[in-house]
PDB file of C-alpha atoms in Angstrom:
ATOM      1  CA  MET A   2       3.400   5.244   9.021  1.00 71.00           C
ATOM      2  CA  TYR A   3       5.859   8.089   9.455  1.00 80.00           C
ATOM      3  CA  ARG A   4       6.981   7.988   5.833  1.00 78.00           C
ATOM      4  CA  ILE A   5       3.438   7.665   4.551  1.00 74.00           C
ATOM      5  CA  CYS A   6       2.386  10.714   6.542  1.00 78.00           C
ATOM      6  CA  GLN A   7       5.411  12.666   5.316  1.00 81.00           C
ATOM      7  CA  THR A   8       4.548  11.813   1.701  1.00 77.00           C
ATOM      8  CA  ILE A   9       0.958  12.964   2.186  1.00 75.00           C
ATOM      9  CA  LEU A  10       2.042  16.174   3.931  1.00 79.00           C
ATOM     10  CA  LEU A  11       4.448  17.044   1.128  1.00 78.00           C
ATOM     11  CA  SER A  12       1.723  16.423  -1.418  1.00 72.00           C
ATOM     12  CA  CYS A  13      -0.657  18.724   0.466  1.00 73.00           C
ATOM     13  CA  GLN A  14       1.950  21.484   0.679  1.00 74.00           C
ATOM     14  CA  GLU A  15       2.643  21.329  -3.053  1.00 72.00           C
ATOM     15  CA  ARG A  16      -1.020  21.382  -4.067  1.00 68.00           C
ATOM     16  CA  THR A  17      -2.906  24.301  -2.587  1.00 65.00           C
ATOM     17  CA  GLU A  18      -6.100  23.602  -4.555  1.00 66.00           C
ATOM     18  CA  GLN A  19      -6.284  19.952  -3.508  1.00 69.00           C
ATOM     19  CA  THR A  20      -9.756  18.563  -2.830  1.00 77.00           C
ATOM     20  CA  ASP A  21     -10.775  16.157  -0.099  1.00 77.00           C
ATOM     21  CA  ASP A  22     -11.766  13.610  -2.744  1.00 80.00           C
ATOM     22  CA  GLY A  23      -8.330  13.779  -4.357  1.00 79.00           C
ATOM     23  CA  LEU A  24      -6.585  13.273  -1.031  1.00 78.00           C
ATOM     24  CA  PHE A  25      -8.920  10.403  -0.154  1.00 81.00           C
ATOM     25  CA  GLU A  26      -8.257   8.716  -3.509  1.00 80.00           C
ATOM     26  CA  ARG A  27      -4.463   8.947  -3.083  1.00 78.00           C
ATOM     27  CA  LEU A  28      -4.725   7.683   0.498  1.00 80.00           C
ATOM     28  CA  SER A  29      -6.932   4.772  -0.612  1.00 80.00           C
ATOM     29  CA  ILE A  30      -4.388   3.786  -3.257  1.00 80.00           C
ATOM     30  CA  MET A  31      -1.551   3.921  -0.725  1.00 79.00           C
ATOM     31  CA  ILE A  32      -3.503   1.756   1.737  1.00 79.00           C
ATOM     32  CA  ALA A  33      -4.354  -0.749  -0.998  1.00 76.00           C
ATOM     33  CA  ASP A  34      -0.664  -0.970  -1.957  1.00 74.00           C
ATOM     34  CA  ILE A  35       0.356  -1.557   1.652  1.00 76.00           C
ATOM     35  CA  LEU A  36      -2.308  -4.233   2.149  1.00 74.00           C
ATOM     36  CA  ALA A  37      -1.201  -5.963  -1.024  1.00 70.00           C
ATOM     37  CA  ALA A  38       2.379  -5.962   0.233  1.00 69.00           C
ATOM     38  CA  CYS A  39       1.446  -7.282   3.673  1.00 71.00           C
ATOM     39  CA  THR A  40      -1.106  -9.913   2.710  1.00 72.00           C
ATOM     40  CA  ASN A  41      -0.790 -12.794   0.348  1.00 73.00           C
ATOM     41  CA  LEU A  42      -4.480 -13.370  -0.359  1.00 69.00           C
ATOM     42  CA  PRO A  43      -4.106 -16.060  -3.059  1.00 70.00           C
ATOM     43  CA  ARG A  44      -1.921 -18.186  -0.788  1.00 73.00           C
ATOM     44  CA  VAL A  45      -4.388 -17.827   2.121  1.00 72.00           C
ATOM     45  CA  ILE A  46      -7.330 -18.881  -0.044  1.00 70.00           C
ATOM     46  CA  ILE A  47      -5.452 -21.867  -1.491  1.00 73.00           C
ATOM     47  CA  THR A  48      -4.391 -22.930   2.003  1.00 73.00           C
ATOM     48  CA  LYS A  49      -7.973 -22.643   3.252  1.00 70.00           C
ATOM     49  CA  CYS A  50      -9.258 -24.779   0.366  1.00 72.00           C
ATOM     50  CA  HIS A  51      -6.754 -27.610   0.852  1.00 72.00           C
ATOM     51  CA  SER A  52      -7.732 -29.860   3.698  1.00 63.00           C
ATOM     52  CA  ASN A  53      -7.697 -33.621   4.170  1.00 62.00           C
ATOM     53  CA  ALA A  54     -11.115 -34.265   5.711  1.00 70.00           C
ATOM     54  CA  THR A  55     -14.145 -33.686   3.463  1.00 72.00           C
ATOM     55  CA  LYS A  56     -16.222 -32.073   6.209  1.00 73.00           C
ATOM     56  CA  GLU A  57     -13.339 -29.837   7.229  1.00 77.00           C
ATOM     57  CA  ARG A  58     -12.609 -28.988   3.584  1.00 76.00           C
ATOM     58  CA  ARG A  59     -16.202 -27.869   3.027  1.00 79.00           C
ATOM     59  CA  LYS A  60     -15.956 -25.539   6.026  1.00 80.00           C
ATOM     60  CA  SER A  61     -12.553 -24.225   4.901  1.00 79.00           C
ATOM     61  CA  VAL A  62     -13.782 -23.550   1.354  1.00 79.00           C
ATOM     62  CA  HIS A  63     -16.769 -21.679   2.790  1.00 80.00           C
ATOM     63  CA  GLU A  64     -14.434 -19.573   4.978  1.00 80.00           C
ATOM     64  CA  ALA A  65     -12.200 -18.876   1.971  1.00 77.00           C
ATOM     65  CA  PHE A  66     -15.242 -17.792  -0.038  1.00 76.00           C
ATOM     66  CA  LEU A  67     -16.289 -15.399   2.749  1.00 77.00           C
ATOM     67  CA  LEU A  68     -12.747 -14.050   2.971  1.00 75.00           C
ATOM     68  CA  LEU A  69     -12.720 -13.407  -0.765  1.00 71.00           C
ATOM     69  CA  GLY A  70     -16.099 -11.664  -0.553  1.00 72.00           C
ATOM     70  CA  LYS A  71     -14.952  -9.398   2.271  1.00 70.00           C
ATOM     71  CA  THR A  72     -11.877  -8.336   0.334  1.00 70.00           C
ATOM     72  CA  GLY A  73     -13.724  -7.643  -2.915  1.00 73.00           C
ATOM     73  CA  GLN A  74     -13.435  -3.884  -2.579  1.00 66.00           C
ATOM     74  CA  ILE A  75      -9.720  -4.092  -1.823  1.00 67.00           C
ATOM     75  CA  LEU A  76      -9.213  -6.319  -4.854  1.00 66.00           C
ATOM     76  CA  GLU A  77     -11.136  -3.833  -6.979  1.00 73.00           C
ATOM     77  CA  LEU A  78      -8.801  -1.037  -5.838  1.00 68.00           C
ATOM     78  CA  LEU A  79      -5.791  -3.210  -6.541  1.00 65.00           C
ATOM     79  CA  GLN A  80      -7.005  -3.948 -10.060  1.00 70.00           C
ATOM     80  CA  ARG A  81      -7.301  -0.221 -10.772  1.00 74.00           C
ATOM     81  CA  GLN A  82      -3.752   0.350  -9.546  1.00 68.00           C
ATOM     82  CA  GLU A  83      -0.858  -0.895 -11.665  1.00 66.00           C
ATOM     83  CA  TRP A  84       1.473  -3.206  -9.746  1.00 63.00           C
ATOM     84  CA  PRO A  85       5.003  -1.935  -9.318  1.00 63.00           C
ATOM     85  CA  SER A  86       7.710  -3.919 -11.061  1.00 69.00           C
ATOM     86  CA  LEU A  87       9.273  -5.395  -7.939  1.00 70.00           C
ATOM     87  CA  ASP A  88      10.754  -8.849  -7.576  1.00 71.00           C
ATOM     88  CA  TYR A  89       9.352 -11.248  -4.986  1.00 65.00           C
ATOM     89  CA  ASP A  90      11.873 -10.365  -2.247  1.00 70.00           C
ATOM     90  CA  LYS A  91      11.406  -6.604  -2.625  1.00 72.00           C
ATOM     91  CA  ALA A  92       7.595  -6.852  -2.739  1.00 68.00           C
ATOM     92  CA  ALA A  93       7.524  -7.714   0.962  1.00 66.00           C
ATOM     93  CA  CYS A  94       9.476  -4.576   1.929  1.00 73.00           C
ATOM     94  CA  ILE A  95       7.412  -1.415   2.506  1.00 73.00           C
ATOM     95  CA  GLU A  96      10.409   0.802   1.666  1.00 78.00           C
ATOM     96  CA  GLU A  97      10.660  -0.746  -1.806  1.00 77.00           C
ATOM     97  CA  TRP A  98       6.928  -0.189  -2.404  1.00 73.00           C
ATOM     98  CA  ARG A  99       7.232   3.405  -1.265  1.00 75.00           C
ATOM     99  CA  ASP A 100      10.235   4.072  -3.501  1.00 78.00           C
ATOM    100  CA  SER A 101       8.402   2.541  -6.438  1.00 75.00           C
ATOM    101  CA  PHE A 102       5.329   4.617  -5.621  1.00 71.00           C
ATOM    102  CA  LEU A 103       7.331   7.850  -5.468  1.00 75.00           C
ATOM    103  CA  HIS A 104       9.182   7.163  -8.709  1.00 73.00           C
ATOM    104  CA  SER A 105       6.196   6.194 -10.852  1.00 66.00           C
ATOM    105  CA  ASN A 106       5.580   8.734 -13.603  1.00 44.00           C
ATOM    106  CA  ASP A 107       1.791   8.645 -13.499  1.00 46.00           C
ATOM    107  CA  ASN A 108       1.578   9.007  -9.719  1.00 46.00           C
ATOM    108  CA  PRO A 109       0.026  12.273  -8.484  1.00 48.00           C
ATOM    109  CA  LEU A 110       2.366  12.268  -5.488  1.00 44.00           C
ATOM    110  CA  THR A 111       5.507  12.226  -7.616  1.00 41.00           C
ATOM    111  CA  SER A 112       7.493  15.383  -7.226  1.00 41.00           C
ATOM    112  CA  SER A 113      10.618  16.688  -8.885  1.00 41.00           C
ATOM    113  CA  THR A 114      11.550  18.923  -5.976  1.00 42.00           C
ATOM    114  CA  SER A 115      14.459  18.334  -3.667  1.00 39.00           C
ATOM    115  CA  SER A 116      12.062  17.910  -0.740  1.00 41.00           C
ATOM    116  CA  ASP A 117      11.042  14.571  -2.269  1.00 43.00           C
ATOM    117  CA  GLU A 118      14.568  13.278  -1.776  1.00 43.00           C
ATOM    118  CA  ALA A 119      14.509  14.397   1.849  1.00 41.00           C
ATOM    119  CA  VAL A 120      11.352  12.407   2.517  1.00 42.00           C
ATOM    120  CA  LYS A 121      12.485   9.385   0.536  1.00 41.00           C
ATOM    121  CA  SER A 122      15.527   8.848   2.691  1.00 42.00           C
ATOM    122  CA  PRO A 123      15.358  10.681   6.007  1.00 42.00           C
ATOM    123  CA  THR A 124      18.105   8.508   7.433  1.00 42.00           C
ATOM    124  CA  SER A 125      20.573   9.903   4.907  1.00 40.00           C
ATOM    125  CA  SER A 126      20.394  13.391   6.384  1.00 37.00           C
ATOM    126  CA  ALA A 127      21.775  14.351   9.759  1.00 40.00           C
ATOM    127  CA  GLU A 128      18.546  15.791  11.094  1.00 43.00           C
ATOM    128  CA  GLN A 129      15.427  13.877  12.042  1.00 45.00           C
ATOM    129  CA  ILE A 130      11.926  15.215  12.511  1.00 45.00           C
ATOM    130  CA  THR A 131      10.241  14.081  15.702  1.00 48.00           C
ATOM    131  CA  VAL A 132       6.493  14.368  16.166  1.00 46.00           C
ATOM    132  CA  MET A 133       5.161  14.299  19.713  1.00 49.00           C
ATOM    133  CA  VAL A 134       1.496  13.401  20.222  1.00 49.00           C
ATOM    134  CA  GLU A 135       0.013  14.260  23.585  1.00 44.00           C
TER     135      GLU A 135
END
């Protein structure tokens, strides 16, 4: 969450005429990317549909259908967003998704400033930013 917030803050600082709709759209895309990285929806649905008992299978298929219906909007967002070219092992790592997101050419959050490098790898610098919430 820290790195996501830093990316959004940098984007807001660079764009003074940014609209709420633009920020919401970028945030929605980031959330959809994170959900895609954290969930493996096709595997869950296949697992739900495969069951030995007929009665249990019918119930599992119904649950899988409901799950697919509930995630329709997320799937729609994912279809609008181009998948990053990550291999299977890297796709499960949020840092790899974030790096891919920052380096994509058509991404509105991509920046050519040196502050982008500072956000991309805060552990490489000696100083750390600490945010205290009271």
